[in-house]
Protein backbone atom coordinates (compact mmCIF):
# COMPACT_ATOMS: atom_id res chain seq x y z
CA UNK A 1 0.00 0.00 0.00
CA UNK A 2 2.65 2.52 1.09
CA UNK A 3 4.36 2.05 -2.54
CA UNK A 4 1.11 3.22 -4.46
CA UNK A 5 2.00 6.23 -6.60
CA UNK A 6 -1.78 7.53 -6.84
CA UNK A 7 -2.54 9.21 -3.77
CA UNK A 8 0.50 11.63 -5.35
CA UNK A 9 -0.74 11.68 -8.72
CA UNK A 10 -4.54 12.65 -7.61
CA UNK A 11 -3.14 15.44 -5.29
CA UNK A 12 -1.08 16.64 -7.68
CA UNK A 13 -3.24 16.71 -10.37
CA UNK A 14 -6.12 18.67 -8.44
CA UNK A 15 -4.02 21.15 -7.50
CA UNK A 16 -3.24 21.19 -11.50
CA UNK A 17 -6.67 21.53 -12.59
CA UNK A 18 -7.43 24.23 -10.04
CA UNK A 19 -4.12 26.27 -11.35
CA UNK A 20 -5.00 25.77 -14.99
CA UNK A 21 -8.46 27.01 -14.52
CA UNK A 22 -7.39 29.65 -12.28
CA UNK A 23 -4.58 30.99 -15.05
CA UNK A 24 -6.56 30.34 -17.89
CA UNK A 25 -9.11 32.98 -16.25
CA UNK A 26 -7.07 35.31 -14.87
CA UNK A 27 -5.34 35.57 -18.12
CA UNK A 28 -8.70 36.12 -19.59
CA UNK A 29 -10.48 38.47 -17.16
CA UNK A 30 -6.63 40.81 -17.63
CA UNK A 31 -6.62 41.35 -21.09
CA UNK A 32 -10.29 41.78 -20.85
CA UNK A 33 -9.89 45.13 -18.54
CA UNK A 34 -6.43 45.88 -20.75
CA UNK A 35 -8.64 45.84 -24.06
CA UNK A 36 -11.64 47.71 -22.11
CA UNK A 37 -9.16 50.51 -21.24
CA UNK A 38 -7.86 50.42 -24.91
CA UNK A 39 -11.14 51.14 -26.46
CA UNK A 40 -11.06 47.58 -28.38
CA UNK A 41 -13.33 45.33 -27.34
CA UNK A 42 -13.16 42.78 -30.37
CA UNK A 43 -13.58 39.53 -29.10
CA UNK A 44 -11.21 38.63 -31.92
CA UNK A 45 -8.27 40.72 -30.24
CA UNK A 46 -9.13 38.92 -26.71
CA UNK A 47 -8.74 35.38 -28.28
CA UNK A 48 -5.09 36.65 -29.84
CA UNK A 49 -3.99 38.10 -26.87
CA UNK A 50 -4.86 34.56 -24.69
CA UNK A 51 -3.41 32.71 -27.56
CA UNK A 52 -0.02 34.85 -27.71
CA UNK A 53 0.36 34.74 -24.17
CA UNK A 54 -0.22 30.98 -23.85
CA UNK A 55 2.20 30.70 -27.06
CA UNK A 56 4.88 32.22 -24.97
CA UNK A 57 4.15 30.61 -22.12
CA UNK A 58 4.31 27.33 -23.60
CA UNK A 59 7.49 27.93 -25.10
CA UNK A 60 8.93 28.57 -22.02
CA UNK A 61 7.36 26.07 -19.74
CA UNK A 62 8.04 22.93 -22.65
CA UNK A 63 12.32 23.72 -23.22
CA UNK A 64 13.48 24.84 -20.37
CA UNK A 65 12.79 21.28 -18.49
CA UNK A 66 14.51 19.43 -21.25
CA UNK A 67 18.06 18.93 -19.58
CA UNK A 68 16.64 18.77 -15.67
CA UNK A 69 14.29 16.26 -16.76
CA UNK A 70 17.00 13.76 -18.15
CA UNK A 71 19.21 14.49 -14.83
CA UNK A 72 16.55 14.04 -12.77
CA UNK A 73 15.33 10.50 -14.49
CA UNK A 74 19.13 9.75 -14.47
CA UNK A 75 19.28 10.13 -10.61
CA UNK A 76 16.46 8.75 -10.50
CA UNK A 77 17.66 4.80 -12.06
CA UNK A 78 20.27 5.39 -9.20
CA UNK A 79 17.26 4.47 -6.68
CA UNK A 80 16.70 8.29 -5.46
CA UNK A 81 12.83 8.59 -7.04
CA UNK A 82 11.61 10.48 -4.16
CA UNK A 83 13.92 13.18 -5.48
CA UNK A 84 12.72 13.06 -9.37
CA UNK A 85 8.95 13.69 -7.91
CA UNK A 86 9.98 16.17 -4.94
CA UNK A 87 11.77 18.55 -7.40
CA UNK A 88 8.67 19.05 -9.79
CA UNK A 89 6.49 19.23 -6.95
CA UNK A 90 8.61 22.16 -5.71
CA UNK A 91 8.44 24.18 -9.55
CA UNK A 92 4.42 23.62 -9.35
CA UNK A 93 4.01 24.65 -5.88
CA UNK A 94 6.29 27.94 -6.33
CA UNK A 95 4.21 29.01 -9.90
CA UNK A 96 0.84 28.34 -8.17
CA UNK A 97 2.13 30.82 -5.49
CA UNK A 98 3.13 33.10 -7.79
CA UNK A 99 -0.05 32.88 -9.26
CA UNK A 100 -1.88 33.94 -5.89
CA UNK A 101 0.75 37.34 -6.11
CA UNK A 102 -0.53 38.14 -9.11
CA UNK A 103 -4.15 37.59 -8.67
CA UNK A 104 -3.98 39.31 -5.23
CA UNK A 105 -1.89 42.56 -6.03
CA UNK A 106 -3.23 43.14 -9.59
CA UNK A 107 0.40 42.46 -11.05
CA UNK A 108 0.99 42.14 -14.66
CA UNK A 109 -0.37 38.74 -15.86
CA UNK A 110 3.71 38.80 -17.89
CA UNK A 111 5.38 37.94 -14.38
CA UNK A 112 3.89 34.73 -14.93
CA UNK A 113 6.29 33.99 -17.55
CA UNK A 114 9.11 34.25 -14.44
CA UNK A 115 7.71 31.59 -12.35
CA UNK A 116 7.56 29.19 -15.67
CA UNK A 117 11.28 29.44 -15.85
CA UNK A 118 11.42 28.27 -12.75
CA UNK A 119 8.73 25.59 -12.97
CA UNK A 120 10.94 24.24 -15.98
CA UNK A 121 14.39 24.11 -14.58
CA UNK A 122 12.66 21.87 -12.01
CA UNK A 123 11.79 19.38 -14.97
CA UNK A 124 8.15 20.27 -15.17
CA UNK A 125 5.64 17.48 -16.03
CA UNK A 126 7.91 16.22 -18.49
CA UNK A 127 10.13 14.98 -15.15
CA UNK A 128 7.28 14.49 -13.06
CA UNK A 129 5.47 12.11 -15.47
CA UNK A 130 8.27 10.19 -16.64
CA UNK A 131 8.98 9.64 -12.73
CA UNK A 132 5.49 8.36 -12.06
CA UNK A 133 5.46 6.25 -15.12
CA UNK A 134 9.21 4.67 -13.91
CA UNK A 135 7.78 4.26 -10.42
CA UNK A 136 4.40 2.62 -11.73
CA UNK A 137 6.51 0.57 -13.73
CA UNK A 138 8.76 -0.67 -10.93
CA UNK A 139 5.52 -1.21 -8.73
CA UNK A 140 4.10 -3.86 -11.59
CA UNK A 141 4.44 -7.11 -12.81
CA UNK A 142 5.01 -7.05 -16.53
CA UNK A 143 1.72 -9.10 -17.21
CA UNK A 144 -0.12 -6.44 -15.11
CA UNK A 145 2.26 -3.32 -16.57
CA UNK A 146 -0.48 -2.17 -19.05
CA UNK A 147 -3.55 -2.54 -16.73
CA UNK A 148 -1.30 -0.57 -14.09
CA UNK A 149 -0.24 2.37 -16.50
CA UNK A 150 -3.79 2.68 -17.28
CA UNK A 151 -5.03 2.60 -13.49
CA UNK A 152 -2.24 5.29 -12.44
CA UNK A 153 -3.69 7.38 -15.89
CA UNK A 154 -7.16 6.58 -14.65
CA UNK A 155 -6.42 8.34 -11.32
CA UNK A 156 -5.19 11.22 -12.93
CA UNK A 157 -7.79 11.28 -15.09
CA UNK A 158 -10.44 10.79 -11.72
CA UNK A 159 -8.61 13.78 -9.96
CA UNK A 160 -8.61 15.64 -13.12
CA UNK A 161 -12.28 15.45 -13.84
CA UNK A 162 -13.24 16.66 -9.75
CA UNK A 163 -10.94 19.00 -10.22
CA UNK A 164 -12.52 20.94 -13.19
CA UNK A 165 -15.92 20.15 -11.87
CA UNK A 166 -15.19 22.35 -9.15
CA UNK A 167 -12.82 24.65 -10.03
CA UNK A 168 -15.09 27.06 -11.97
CA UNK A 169 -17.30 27.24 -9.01
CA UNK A 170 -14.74 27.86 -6.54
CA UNK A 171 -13.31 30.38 -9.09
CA UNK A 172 -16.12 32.75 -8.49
CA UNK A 173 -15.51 33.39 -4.94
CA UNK A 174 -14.13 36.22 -4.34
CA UNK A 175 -11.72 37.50 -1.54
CA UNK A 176 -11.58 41.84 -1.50
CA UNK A 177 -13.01 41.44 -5.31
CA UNK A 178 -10.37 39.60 -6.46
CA UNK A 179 -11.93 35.99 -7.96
CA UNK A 180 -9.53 32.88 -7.86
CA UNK A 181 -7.81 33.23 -4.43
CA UNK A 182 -9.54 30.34 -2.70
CA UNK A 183 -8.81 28.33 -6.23
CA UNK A 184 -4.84 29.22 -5.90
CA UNK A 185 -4.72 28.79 -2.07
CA UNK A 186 -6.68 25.42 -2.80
CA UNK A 187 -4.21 24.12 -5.11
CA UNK A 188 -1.30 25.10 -2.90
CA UNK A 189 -2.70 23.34 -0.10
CA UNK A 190 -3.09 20.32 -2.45
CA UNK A 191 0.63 20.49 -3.81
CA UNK A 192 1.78 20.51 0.26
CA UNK A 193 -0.02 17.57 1.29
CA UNK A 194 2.05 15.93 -2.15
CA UNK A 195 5.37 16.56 -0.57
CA UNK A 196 3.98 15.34 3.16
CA UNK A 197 2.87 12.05 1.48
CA UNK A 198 6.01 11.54 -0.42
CA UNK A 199 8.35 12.39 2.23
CA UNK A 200 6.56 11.22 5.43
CA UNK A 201 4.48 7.51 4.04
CA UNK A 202 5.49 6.53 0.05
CA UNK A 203 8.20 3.74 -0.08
CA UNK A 204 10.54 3.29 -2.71
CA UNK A 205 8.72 0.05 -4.41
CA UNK A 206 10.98 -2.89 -4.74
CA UNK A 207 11.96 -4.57 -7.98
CA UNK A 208 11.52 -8.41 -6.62
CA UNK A 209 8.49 -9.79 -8.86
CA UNK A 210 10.41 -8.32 -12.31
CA UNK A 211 13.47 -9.78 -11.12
CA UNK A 212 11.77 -12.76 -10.27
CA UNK A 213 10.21 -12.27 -13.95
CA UNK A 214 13.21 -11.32 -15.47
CA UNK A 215 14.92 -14.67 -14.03
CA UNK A 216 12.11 -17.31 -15.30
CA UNK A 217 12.22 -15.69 -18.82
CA UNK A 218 16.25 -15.73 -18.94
CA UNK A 219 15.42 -19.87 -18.38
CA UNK A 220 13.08 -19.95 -20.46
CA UNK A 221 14.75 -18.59 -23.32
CA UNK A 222 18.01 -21.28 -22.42
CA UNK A 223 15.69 -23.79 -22.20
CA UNK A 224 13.75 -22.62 -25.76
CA UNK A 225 17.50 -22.48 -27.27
CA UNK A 226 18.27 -25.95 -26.04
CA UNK A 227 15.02 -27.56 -27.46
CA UNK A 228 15.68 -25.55 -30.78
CA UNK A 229 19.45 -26.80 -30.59
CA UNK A 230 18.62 -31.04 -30.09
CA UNK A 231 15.65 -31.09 -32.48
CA UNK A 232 17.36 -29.39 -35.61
CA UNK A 233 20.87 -31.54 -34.24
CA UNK A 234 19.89 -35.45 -33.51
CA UNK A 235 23.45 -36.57 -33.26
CA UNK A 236 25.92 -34.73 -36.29
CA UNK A 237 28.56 -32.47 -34.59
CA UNK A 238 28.60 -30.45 -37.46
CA UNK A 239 25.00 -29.50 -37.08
CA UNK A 240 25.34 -28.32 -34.21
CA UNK A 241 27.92 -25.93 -34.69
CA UNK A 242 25.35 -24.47 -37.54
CA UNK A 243 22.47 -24.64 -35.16
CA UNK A 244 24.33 -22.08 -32.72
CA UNK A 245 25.68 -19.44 -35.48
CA UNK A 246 21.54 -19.55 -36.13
CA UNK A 247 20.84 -18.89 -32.71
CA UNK A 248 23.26 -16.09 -32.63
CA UNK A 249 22.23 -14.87 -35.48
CA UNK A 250 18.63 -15.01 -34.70
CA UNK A 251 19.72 -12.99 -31.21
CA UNK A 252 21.41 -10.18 -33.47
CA UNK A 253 18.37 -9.96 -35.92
CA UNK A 254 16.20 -10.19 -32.61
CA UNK A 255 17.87 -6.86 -31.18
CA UNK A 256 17.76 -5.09 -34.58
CA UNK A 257 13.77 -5.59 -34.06
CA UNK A 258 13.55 -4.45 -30.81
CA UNK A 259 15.91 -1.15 -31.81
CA UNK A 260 13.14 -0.78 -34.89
CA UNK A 261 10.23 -1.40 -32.94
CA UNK A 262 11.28 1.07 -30.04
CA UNK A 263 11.86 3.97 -32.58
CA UNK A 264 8.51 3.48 -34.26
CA UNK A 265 6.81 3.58 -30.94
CA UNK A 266 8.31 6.38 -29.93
CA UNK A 267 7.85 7.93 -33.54
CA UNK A 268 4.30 7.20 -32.91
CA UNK A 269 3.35 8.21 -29.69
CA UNK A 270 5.96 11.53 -30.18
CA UNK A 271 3.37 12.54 -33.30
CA UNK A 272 0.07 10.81 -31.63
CA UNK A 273 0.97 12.92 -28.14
CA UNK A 274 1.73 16.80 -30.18
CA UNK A 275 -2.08 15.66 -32.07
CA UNK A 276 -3.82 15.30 -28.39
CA UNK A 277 -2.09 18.12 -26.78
CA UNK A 278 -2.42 20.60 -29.45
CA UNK A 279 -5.97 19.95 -29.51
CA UNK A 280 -6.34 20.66 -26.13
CA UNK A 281 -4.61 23.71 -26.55
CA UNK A 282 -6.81 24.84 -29.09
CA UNK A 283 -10.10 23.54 -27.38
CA UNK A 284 -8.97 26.16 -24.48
CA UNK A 285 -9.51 29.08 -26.69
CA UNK A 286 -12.39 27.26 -28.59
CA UNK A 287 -14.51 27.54 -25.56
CA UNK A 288 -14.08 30.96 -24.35
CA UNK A 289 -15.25 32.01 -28.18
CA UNK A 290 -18.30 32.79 -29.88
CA UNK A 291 -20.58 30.75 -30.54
CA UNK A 292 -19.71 28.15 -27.78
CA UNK A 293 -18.52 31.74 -24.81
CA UNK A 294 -18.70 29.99 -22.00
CA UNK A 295 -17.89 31.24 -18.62
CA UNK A 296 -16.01 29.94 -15.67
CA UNK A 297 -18.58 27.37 -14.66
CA UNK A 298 -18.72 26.11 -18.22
CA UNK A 299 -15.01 25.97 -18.98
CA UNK A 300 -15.05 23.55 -15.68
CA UNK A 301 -17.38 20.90 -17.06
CA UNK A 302 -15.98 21.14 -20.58
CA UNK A 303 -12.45 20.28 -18.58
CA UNK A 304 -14.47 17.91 -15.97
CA UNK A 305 -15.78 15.90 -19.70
CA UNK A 306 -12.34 16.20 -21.07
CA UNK A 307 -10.98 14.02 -17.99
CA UNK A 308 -13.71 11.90 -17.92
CA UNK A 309 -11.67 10.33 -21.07
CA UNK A 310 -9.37 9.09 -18.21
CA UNK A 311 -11.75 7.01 -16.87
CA UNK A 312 -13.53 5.76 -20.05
CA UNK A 313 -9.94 4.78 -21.62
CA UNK A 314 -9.37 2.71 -18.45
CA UNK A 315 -12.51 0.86 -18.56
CA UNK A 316 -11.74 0.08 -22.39
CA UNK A 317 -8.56 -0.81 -21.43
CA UNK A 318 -9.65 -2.88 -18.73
CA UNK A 319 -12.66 -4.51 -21.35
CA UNK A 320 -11.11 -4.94 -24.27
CA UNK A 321 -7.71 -6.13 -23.06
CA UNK A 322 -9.32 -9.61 -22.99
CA UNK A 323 -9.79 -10.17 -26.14
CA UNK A 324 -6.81 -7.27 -28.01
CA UNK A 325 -3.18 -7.81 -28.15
CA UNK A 326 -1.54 -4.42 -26.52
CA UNK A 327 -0.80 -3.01 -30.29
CA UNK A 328 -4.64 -3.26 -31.25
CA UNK A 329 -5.64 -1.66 -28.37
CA UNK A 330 -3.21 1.71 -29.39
CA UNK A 331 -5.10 1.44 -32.85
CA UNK A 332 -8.48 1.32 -31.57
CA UNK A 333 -7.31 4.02 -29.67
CA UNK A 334 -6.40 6.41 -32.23
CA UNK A 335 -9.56 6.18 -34.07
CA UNK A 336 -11.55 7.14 -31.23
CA UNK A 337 -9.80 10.07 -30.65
CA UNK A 338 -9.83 11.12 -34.99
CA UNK A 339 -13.53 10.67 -34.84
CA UNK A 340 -13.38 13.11 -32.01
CA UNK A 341 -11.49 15.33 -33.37
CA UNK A 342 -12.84 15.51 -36.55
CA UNK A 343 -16.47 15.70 -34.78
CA UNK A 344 -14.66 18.83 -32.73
CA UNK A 345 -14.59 20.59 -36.04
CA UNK A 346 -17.99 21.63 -37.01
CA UNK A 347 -18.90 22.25 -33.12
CA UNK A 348 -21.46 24.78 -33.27
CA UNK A 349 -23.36 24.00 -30.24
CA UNK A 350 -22.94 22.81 -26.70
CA UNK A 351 -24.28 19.59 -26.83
CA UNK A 352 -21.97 18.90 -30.17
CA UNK A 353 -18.94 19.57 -27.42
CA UNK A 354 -20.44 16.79 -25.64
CA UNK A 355 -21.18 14.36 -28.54
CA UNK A 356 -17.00 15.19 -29.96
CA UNK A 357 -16.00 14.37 -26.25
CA UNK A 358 -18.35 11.36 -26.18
CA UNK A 359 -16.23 10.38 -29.57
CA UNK A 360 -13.07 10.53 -28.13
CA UNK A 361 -14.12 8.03 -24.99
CA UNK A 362 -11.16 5.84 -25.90
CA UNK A 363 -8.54 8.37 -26.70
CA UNK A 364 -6.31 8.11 -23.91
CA UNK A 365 -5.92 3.95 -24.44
CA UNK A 366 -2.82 4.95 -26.60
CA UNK A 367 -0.35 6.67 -24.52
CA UNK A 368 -0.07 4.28 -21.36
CA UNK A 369 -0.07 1.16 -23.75
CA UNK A 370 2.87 2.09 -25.38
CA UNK A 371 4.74 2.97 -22.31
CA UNK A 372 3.66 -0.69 -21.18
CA UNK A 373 5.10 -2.05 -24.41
CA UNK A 374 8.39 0.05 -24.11
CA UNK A 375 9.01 -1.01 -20.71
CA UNK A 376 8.66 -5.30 -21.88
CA UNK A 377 11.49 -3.86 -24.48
CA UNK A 378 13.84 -2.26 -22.38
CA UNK A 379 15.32 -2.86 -18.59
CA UNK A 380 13.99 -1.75 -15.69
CA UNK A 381 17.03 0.17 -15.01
CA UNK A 382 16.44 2.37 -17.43
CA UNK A 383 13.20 3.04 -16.86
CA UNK A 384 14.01 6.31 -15.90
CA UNK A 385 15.69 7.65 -18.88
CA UNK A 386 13.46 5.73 -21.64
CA UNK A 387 10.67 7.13 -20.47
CA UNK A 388 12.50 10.71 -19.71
CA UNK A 389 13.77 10.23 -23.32
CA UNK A 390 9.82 9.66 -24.19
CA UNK A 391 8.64 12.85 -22.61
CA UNK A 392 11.32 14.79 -23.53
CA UNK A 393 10.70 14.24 -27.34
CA UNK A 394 7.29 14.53 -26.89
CA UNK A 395 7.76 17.98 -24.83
CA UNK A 396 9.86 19.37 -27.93
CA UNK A 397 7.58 18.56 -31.00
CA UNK A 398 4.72 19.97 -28.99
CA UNK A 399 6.13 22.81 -28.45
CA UNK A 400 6.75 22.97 -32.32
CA UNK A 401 3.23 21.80 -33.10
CA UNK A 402 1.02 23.39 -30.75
CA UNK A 403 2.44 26.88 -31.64
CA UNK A 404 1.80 25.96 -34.88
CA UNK A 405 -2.01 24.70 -34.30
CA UNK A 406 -2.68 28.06 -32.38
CA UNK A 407 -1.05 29.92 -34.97
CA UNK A 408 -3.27 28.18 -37.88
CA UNK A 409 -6.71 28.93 -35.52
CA UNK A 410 -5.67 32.77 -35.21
CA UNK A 411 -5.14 32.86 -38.67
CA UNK A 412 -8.45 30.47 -39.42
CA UNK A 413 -10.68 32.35 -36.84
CA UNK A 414 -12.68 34.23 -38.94
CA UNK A 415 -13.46 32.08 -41.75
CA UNK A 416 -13.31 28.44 -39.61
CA UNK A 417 -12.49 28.56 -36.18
CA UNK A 418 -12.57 24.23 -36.58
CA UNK A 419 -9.84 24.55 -39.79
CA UNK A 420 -6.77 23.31 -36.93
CA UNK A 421 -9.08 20.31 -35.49
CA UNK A 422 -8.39 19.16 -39.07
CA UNK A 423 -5.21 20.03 -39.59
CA UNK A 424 -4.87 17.75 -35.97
CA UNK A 425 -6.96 15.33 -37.47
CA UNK A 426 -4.39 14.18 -40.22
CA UNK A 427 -1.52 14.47 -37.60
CA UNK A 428 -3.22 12.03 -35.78
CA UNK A 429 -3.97 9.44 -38.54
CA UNK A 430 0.15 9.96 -39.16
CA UNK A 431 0.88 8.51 -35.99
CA UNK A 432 -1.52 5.38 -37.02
CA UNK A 433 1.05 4.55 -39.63
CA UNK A 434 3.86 3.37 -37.39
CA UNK A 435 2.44 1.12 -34.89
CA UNK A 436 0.20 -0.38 -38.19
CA UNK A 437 3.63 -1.65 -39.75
CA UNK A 438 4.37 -2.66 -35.92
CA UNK A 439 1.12 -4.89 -35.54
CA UNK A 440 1.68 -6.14 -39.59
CA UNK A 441 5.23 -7.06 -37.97
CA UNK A 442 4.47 -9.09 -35.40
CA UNK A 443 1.43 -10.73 -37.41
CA UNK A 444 4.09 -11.56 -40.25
CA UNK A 445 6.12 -13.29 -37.37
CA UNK A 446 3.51 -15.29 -36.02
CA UNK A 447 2.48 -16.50 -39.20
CA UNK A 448 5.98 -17.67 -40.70
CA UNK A 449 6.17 -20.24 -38.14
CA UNK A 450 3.42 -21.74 -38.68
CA UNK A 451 3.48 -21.61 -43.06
CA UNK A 452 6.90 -23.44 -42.34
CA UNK A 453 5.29 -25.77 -39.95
């Protein structure tokens, strides 16, 4: 019990939803005064001054983690994984704070850009995820890894969806006319009682059933070698000696396949991940625009539905894992979330927010499988820095392609707000094409035994 990640990862991620929310409006209700003062009240000049400032502020908070995040995962694989969550704790708690400064002493909403320097060189959630995923990892057997991923993604996605429920509502309370102080001093308190639990009760999980693991598939594979080695070699020395340079050669071809298959997978979840989180992006200023305008309240349940993917992915994780291989399940996966996307387009209505969210039920599946299926590839050693690696790519090209998404919707806003959902749309069937030669792969494998058989 006292090695389960989650209690962390649902703290953590309320006090995320309520500092999103709260920043998101802040931002908004700022520029709105700034533009009222200006004499331009264009809702078309509010959207572009949210979207540069969250272009900027992206930028920053996505590269400057990229180096602490791959010292932290590498001090983390030295066993010192209270550290790698600790130290992003610390950059979340310190920008939420600075977020109560500025909400409480009217400060320009820029000074935020200071605290996500700061929030980066701490490794941001690039280090903090890759450290839960490592410590989930650790914390699993590798016939349960997949089912675990998805239950520590499923708590996120729990705390995520309460979060934004709530968050709006708590938003509107106001403390000396300033809205969003009980939200900030809420996720502050939720960020503290993080650092209590990892410090005072979570134990560094022990690798004994993957060892254990690790050791019965090293025998089996001698023992799989041996049968291989007396049924192609009855009694000819000669044989023999051809039998082994097959085995090692089959060994050499096997590693090639894993290197292959580990840079598709990451090539696919690198271009899958910049479709998901670029559409978020651009669903943020979607919602605060005509004709969808919703308010505080509003932007919480469209977040609250948004999470509730979390929960759906797990149950179609937990479903459908009987009867998919892991590689079917990412592809089932992916089409859920292009039908939402594509659905996200032509929203003109609330309910057609809904039915686009309702779409993307299984959209989340993806992501936590093929962390499952790099970890069966790779040691558990170097958990750490594959999956640092991982989120470190992935925290690069986003920063590439979501500038680039909210750079097509300000230029698209007038004409179709929806053109970017489609430009994310064909991003995401991209992605599709790796792990599709993956699955042909391993089908091709499978069958050649048996057509020589």
């Amino acid at each position: 019990m006292r090695t389960w990640i989650e209690p962390v990862v649902a703290g953590s991620q309320l006090a995320g939803c309520f500092y999103d929310t709260g920043l998101l409006l802040v931002v908004k209700n700022y520029y709105n005064q700034t533009n009222t003062l200006s004499n331009s009240s264009s809702e078309d000049v509010l959207q572009k001054s949210i979207s540069n400032f969250y272009i900027i502020y992206n930028l920053i908070i996505r590269l400057t983690p990229l180096p602490s995040a791959y010292i932290l995962a590498k001090i983390g694989d030295t066993g010192k994984r209270k550290i790698t969550l600790c130290v992003p704790l610390v950059g979340f708690f310190i920008s939420s704070l600075c977020l109560l400064f500025v909400t409480l002493w009217d400060l320009p909403i820029k000074v935020m850009f200071g605290p996500a320097v700061f929030n980066g060189l701490c490794g941001w959630f690039i280090a903090y995820w890759s450290s839960v995923m490592a410590w989930a990892s650790l914390d699993s057997s590798t016939m349960r890894r997949s089912l675990r991923l998805v239950i520590t993604e499923c708590t996120f996605g729990l705390a995520g969806f309460i979060g934004s429920l709530i968050s709006g509502h708590i938003f509107i309370y106001q403390v000396d006319n300033h809205p969003g102080i009980i939200l900030v001093c809420c996720s502050l308190a939720s960020y503290a009682f993080c650092h209590l639990y990892i410090i005072f009760i979570l134990k560094t999980p022990h690798c004994e059933i993957i060892k254990k693991e690790e050791i019965i598939s090293e025998s089996a594979v001698d023992q799989a070698e041996d049968q291989a080695v007396t049924q192609e070699v009855p009694t000819e020395r000669s044989r023999l000696i051809n039998s082994s340079k097959e085995i090692a050669s089959l060994k050499k071809t096997y590693v090639f396949s894993s290197k292959v298959t580990i840079f598709l997978l990451f090539l696919s979840a690198t271009l899958y991940n910049s479709a998901v989180n670029g559409a978020e992006d651009v669903i943020n200023f979607f919602m605060l625009k005509k004709p969808l305008s919703w308010g505080p309240v509003e932007v919480g349940y469209g977040n609250a539905a948004a999470y509730m993917i979390f929960v759906t992915s797990f149950l179609g994780v937990f479903v459908f894992s009987r009867c998919l291989q892991d590689l079917s399940l990412v592809i089932f996966g992916m089409f859920s979330f292009l039908a939402g996307i594509l659905i996200m387009a032509f929203v003109r209505w609330t309910y057609l927010y809904y039915i686009a969210r309702l779409a993307m039920m299984f959209s989340l599946i993806p992501m936590p499988t093929i962390r499952a299926i790099l970890s069966k590839l790779t040691k558990e050693s170097s958990y750490g820095k594959v999956f640092a690696v991982l989120q470190i790519i992935i925290g690069v090209v986003s920063v590439a392609t979501s500038t680039a998404y909210i750079e097509i919707y300000q230029v698209t806003l007038d004409w179709f707000s929806g053109f970017s959902f489609i430009v994310i749309s064909i991003v995401a069937f991209i992605s599709f094409i790796p792990i599709s030669f993956i699955a042909w792969q391993t089908y091709a494998r499978k069958e050649s035994p048996a057509t020589q058989g």
